CSV table of C-alpha atoms in Angstrom, one decimal:
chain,number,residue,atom,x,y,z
U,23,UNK,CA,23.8,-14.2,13.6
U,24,UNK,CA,24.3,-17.9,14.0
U,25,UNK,CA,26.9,-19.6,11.6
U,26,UNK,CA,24.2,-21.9,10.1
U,27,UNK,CA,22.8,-19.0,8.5
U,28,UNK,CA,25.7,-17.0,7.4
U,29,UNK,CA,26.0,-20.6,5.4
U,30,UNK,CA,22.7,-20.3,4.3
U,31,UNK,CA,22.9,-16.4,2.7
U,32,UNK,CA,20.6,-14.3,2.3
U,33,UNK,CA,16.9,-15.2,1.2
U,34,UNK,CA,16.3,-16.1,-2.4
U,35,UNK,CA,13.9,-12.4,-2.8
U,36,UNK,CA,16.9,-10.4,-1.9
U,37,UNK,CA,19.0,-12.1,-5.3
U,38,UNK,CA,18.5,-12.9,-8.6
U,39,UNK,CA,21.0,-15.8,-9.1
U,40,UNK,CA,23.7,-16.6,-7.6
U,41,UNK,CA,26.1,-16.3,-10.0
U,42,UNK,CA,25.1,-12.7,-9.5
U,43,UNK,CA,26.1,-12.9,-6.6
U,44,UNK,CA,29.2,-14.5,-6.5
U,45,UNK,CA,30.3,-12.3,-9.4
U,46,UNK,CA,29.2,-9.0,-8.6
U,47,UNK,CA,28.2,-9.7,-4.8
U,48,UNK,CA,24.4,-8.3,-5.7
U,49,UNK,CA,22.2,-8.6,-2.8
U,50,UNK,CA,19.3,-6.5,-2.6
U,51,UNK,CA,18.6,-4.3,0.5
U,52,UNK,CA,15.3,-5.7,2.3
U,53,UNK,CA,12.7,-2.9,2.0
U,54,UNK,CA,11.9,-2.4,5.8
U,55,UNK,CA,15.5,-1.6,6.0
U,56,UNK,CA,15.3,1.0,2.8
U,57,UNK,CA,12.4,2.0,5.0
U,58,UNK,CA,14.3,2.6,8.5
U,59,UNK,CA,17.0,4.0,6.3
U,60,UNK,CA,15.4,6.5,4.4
U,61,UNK,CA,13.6,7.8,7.5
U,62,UNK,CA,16.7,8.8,9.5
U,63,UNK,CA,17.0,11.7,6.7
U,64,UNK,CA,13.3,12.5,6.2
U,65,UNK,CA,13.4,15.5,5.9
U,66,UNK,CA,15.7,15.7,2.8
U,67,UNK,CA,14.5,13.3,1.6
U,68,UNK,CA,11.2,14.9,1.3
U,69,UNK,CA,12.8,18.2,0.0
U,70,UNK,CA,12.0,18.5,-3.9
U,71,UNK,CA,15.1,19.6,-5.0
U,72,UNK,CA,17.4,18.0,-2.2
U,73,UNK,CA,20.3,15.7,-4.7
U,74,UNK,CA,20.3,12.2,-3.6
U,75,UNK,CA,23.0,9.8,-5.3
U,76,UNK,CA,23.3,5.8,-4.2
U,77,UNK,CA,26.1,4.6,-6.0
U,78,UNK,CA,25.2,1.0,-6.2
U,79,UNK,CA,21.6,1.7,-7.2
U,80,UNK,CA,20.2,-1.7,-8.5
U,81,UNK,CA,17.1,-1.8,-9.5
U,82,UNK,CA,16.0,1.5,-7.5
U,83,UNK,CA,15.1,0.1,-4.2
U,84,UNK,CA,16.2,3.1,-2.4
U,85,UNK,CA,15.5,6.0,-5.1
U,86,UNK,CA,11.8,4.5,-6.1
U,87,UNK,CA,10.7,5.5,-1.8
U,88,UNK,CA,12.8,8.8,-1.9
U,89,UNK,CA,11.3,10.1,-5.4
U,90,UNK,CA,7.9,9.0,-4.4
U,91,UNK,CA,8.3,11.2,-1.2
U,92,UNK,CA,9.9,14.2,-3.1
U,93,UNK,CA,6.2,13.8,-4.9
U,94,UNK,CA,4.2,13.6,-2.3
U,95,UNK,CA,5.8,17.3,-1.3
U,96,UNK,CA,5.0,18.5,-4.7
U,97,UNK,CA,1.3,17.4,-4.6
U,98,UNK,CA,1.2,19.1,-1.3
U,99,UNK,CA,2.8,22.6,-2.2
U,100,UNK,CA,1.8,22.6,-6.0
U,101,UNK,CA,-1.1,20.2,-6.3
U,102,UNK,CA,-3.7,23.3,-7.3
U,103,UNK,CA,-1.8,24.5,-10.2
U,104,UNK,CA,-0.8,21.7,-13.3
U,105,UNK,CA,2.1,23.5,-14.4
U,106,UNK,CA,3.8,24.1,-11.5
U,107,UNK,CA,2.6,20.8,-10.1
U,108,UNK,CA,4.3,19.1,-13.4
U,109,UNK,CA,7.5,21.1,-13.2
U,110,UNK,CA,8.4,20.3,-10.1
U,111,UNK,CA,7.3,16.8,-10.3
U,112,UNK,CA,10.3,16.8,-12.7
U,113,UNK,CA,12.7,18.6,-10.7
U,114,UNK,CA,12.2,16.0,-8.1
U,115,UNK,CA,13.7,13.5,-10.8
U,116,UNK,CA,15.9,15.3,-11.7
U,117,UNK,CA,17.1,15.2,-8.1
U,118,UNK,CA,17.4,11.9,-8.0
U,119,UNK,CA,20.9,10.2,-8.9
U,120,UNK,CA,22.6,6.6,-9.5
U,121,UNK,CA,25.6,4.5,-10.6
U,122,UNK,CA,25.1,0.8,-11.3
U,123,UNK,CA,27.4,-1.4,-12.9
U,124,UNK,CA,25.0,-4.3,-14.4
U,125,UNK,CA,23.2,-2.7,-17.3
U,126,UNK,CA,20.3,-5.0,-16.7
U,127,UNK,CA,19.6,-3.1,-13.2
U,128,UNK,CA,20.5,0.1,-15.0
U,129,UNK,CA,17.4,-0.1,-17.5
U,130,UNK,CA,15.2,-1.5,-14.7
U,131,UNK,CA,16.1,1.6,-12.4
U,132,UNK,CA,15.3,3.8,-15.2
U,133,UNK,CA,12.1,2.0,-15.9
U,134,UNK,CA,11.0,1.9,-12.6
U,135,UNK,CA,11.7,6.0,-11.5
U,136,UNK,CA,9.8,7.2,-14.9
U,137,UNK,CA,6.7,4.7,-14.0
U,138,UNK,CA,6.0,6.1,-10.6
U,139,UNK,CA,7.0,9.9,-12.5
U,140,UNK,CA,4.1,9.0,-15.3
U,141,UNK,CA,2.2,7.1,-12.3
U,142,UNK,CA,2.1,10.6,-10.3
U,143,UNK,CA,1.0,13.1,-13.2
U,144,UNK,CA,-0.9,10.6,-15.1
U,145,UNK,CA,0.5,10.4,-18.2
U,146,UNK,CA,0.1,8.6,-21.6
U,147,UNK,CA,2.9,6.3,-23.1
U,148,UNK,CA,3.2,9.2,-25.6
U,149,UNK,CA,3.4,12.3,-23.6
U,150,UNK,CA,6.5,14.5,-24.0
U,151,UNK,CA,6.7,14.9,-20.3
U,152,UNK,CA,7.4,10.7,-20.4
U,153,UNK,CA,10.6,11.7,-22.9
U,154,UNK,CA,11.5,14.5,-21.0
U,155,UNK,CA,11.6,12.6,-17.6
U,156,UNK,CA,13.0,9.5,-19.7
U,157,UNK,CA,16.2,11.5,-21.2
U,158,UNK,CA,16.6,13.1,-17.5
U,159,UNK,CA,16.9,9.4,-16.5
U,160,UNK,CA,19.4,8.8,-19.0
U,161,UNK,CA,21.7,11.2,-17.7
U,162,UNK,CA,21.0,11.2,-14.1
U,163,UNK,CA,21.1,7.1,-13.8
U,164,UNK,CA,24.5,5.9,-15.1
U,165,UNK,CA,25.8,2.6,-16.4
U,166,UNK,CA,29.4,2.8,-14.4
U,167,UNK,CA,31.3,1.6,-11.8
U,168,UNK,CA,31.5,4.1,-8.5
U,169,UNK,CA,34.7,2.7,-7.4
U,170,UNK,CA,36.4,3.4,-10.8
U,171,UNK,CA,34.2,6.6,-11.8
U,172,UNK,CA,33.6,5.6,-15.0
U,173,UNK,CA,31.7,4.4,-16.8
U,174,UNK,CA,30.6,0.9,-18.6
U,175,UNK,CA,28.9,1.9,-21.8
U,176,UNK,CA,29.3,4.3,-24.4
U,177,UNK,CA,30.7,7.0,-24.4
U,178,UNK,CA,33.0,5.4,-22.3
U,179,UNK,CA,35.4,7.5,-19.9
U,180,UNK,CA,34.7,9.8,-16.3
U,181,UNK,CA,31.3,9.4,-15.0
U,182,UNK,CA,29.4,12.7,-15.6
U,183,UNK,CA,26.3,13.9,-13.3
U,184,UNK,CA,24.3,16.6,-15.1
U,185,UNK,CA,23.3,19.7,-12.0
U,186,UNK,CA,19.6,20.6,-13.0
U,187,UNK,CA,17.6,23.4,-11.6
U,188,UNK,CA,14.6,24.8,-12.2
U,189,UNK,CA,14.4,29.0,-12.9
U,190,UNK,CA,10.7,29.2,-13.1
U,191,UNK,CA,8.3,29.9,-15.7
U,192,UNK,CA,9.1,26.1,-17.6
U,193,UNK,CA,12.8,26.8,-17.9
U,194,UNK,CA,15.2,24.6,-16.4
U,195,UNK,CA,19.4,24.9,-16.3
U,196,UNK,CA,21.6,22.2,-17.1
U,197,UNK,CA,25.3,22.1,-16.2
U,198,UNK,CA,28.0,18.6,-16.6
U,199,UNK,CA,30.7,17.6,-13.8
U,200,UNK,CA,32.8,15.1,-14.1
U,201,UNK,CA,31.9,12.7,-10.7
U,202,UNK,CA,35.6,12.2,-9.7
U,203,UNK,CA,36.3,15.7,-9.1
U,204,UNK,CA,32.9,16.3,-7.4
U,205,UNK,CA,34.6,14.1,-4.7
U,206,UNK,CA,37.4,16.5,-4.7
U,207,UNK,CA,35.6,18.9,-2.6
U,208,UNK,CA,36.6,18.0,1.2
U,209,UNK,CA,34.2,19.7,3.1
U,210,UNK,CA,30.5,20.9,3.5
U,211,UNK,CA,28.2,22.9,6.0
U,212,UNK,CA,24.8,21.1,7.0
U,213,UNK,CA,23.3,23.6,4.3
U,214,UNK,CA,25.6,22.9,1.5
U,215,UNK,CA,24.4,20.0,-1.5
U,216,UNK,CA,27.2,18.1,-3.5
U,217,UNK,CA,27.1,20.8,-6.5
U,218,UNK,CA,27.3,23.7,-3.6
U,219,UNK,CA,30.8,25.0,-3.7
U,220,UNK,CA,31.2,25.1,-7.9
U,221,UNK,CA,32.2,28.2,-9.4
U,222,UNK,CA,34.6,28.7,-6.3
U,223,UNK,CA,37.2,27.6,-7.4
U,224,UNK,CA,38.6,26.9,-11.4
U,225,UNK,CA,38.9,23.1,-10.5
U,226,UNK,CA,34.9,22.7,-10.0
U,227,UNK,CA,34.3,24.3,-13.9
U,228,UNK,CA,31.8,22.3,-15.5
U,229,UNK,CA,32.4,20.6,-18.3
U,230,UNK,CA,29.5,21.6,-20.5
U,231,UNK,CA,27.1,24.4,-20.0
U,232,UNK,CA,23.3,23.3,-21.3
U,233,UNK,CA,22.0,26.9,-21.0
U,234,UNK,CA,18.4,27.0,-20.2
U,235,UNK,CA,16.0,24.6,-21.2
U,236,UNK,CA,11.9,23.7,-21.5
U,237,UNK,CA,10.5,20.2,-21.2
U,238,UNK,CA,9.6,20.2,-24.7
U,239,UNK,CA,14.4,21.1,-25.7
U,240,UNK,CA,13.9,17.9,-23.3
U,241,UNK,CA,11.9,15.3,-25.1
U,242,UNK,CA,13.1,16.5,-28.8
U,243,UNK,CA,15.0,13.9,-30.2
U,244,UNK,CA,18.4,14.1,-31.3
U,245,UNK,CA,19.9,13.3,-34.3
U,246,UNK,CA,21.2,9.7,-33.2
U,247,UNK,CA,17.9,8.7,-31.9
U,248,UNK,CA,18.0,9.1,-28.6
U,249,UNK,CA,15.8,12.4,-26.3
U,250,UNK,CA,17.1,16.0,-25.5
């Protein structure tokens, strides 16, 4: 690249300001690259319940393609059946993980993930499938910094990343661990996911067991105001 436009930076549709820039260093990745990017791991990527994290998420520019493709597998294995089609449609959001430090980008993310979610199944503004997949946002999409672990709004302290699966039937499992000592664990096989070697050993103990849970535990709001 020629020094005249390293001078120039990058163009104005991959930034919002820049101040934003120059204080956070917030470029946005240019989507034939998310593209190319994406499609070197396809085939996780296309897996319903493969975990992906990007921990400088933005606005979603990378999760948005990977979620739509983990839907795209669900219409295809579970398209002639509603309820299975809809609870996997979920567990693919549920597999889908970031950490952004501007809360601005934090509520878009969020915003934008549920839309294609309520895009895919069809739903109404009022559905309790949108507050089910809207509180799985709020866990799974964190207002934090990745280089810290921590995180930037109430409750503030370690970063915690919620390990959903799906037992069949409309029950789902929810476990907490903390993000920094997820990165404790040094190695993995090809097969292994970053939640695949917990319960080996004390240190991986999670920090709050869920128990079992329905869309409907999900989208019940809690006594502070807020889903789940």
């Amino acid at each position: 690249m020629c020094s005249s436009a390293l001078e120039k930076g990058p163009p104005p549709s991959l930034v919002r300001s820049k101040q934003r820039v120059a204080d956070h260093g917030e470029v946005f990745t240019p989507p034939d690259l998310v593209k190319a990017m994406i499609g070197l791991v396809a085939a996780e990527a296309e897996r319903i319940d493969s975990r992906f994290l990007e921990p400088a998420c933005g606005s979603g520019n990378f999760l948005i393609p990977v979620l739509r493709r983990k839907l795209a597998t669900v219409e295809t294995r579970y398209g002639k059946s509603e309820f299975e089609r809809s609870h996997h449609a979920l567990l693919a959001l549920m597999s889908i993980y970031g950490i952004e430090v501007l809360a601005d980008n934090v509520a878009e993310c969020r915003d934008n993930l549920l839309a294609v979610f309520a895009d895919h199944l069809r739903l109404r503004a009022d559905d309790e499938w949108i507050r089910a997949a809207a509180h799985v946002l709020a866990v799974n999409i964190v207002h934090g910094d990745a280089l810290t672990m921590r995180t930037r709004s109430a409750p503030l302290g370690p970063i915690t990343f919620a390990e959903w699966s799906y037992l069949g039937k409309g029950r789902y499992h929810r476990r907490d661990f903390r993000y920094d000592t997820l990165t404790q664990m040094s190695s993995f096989s090809e097969t292994d996911t970053l939640f695949a070697d917990l319960g080996k050993h004390e240190i991986f103990a999670p920090t709050k067991d869920h128990g079992t849970l329905s869309v409907t535990d999900m989208a019940r709001p809690r006594a502070d105001g807020s889903a789940g």
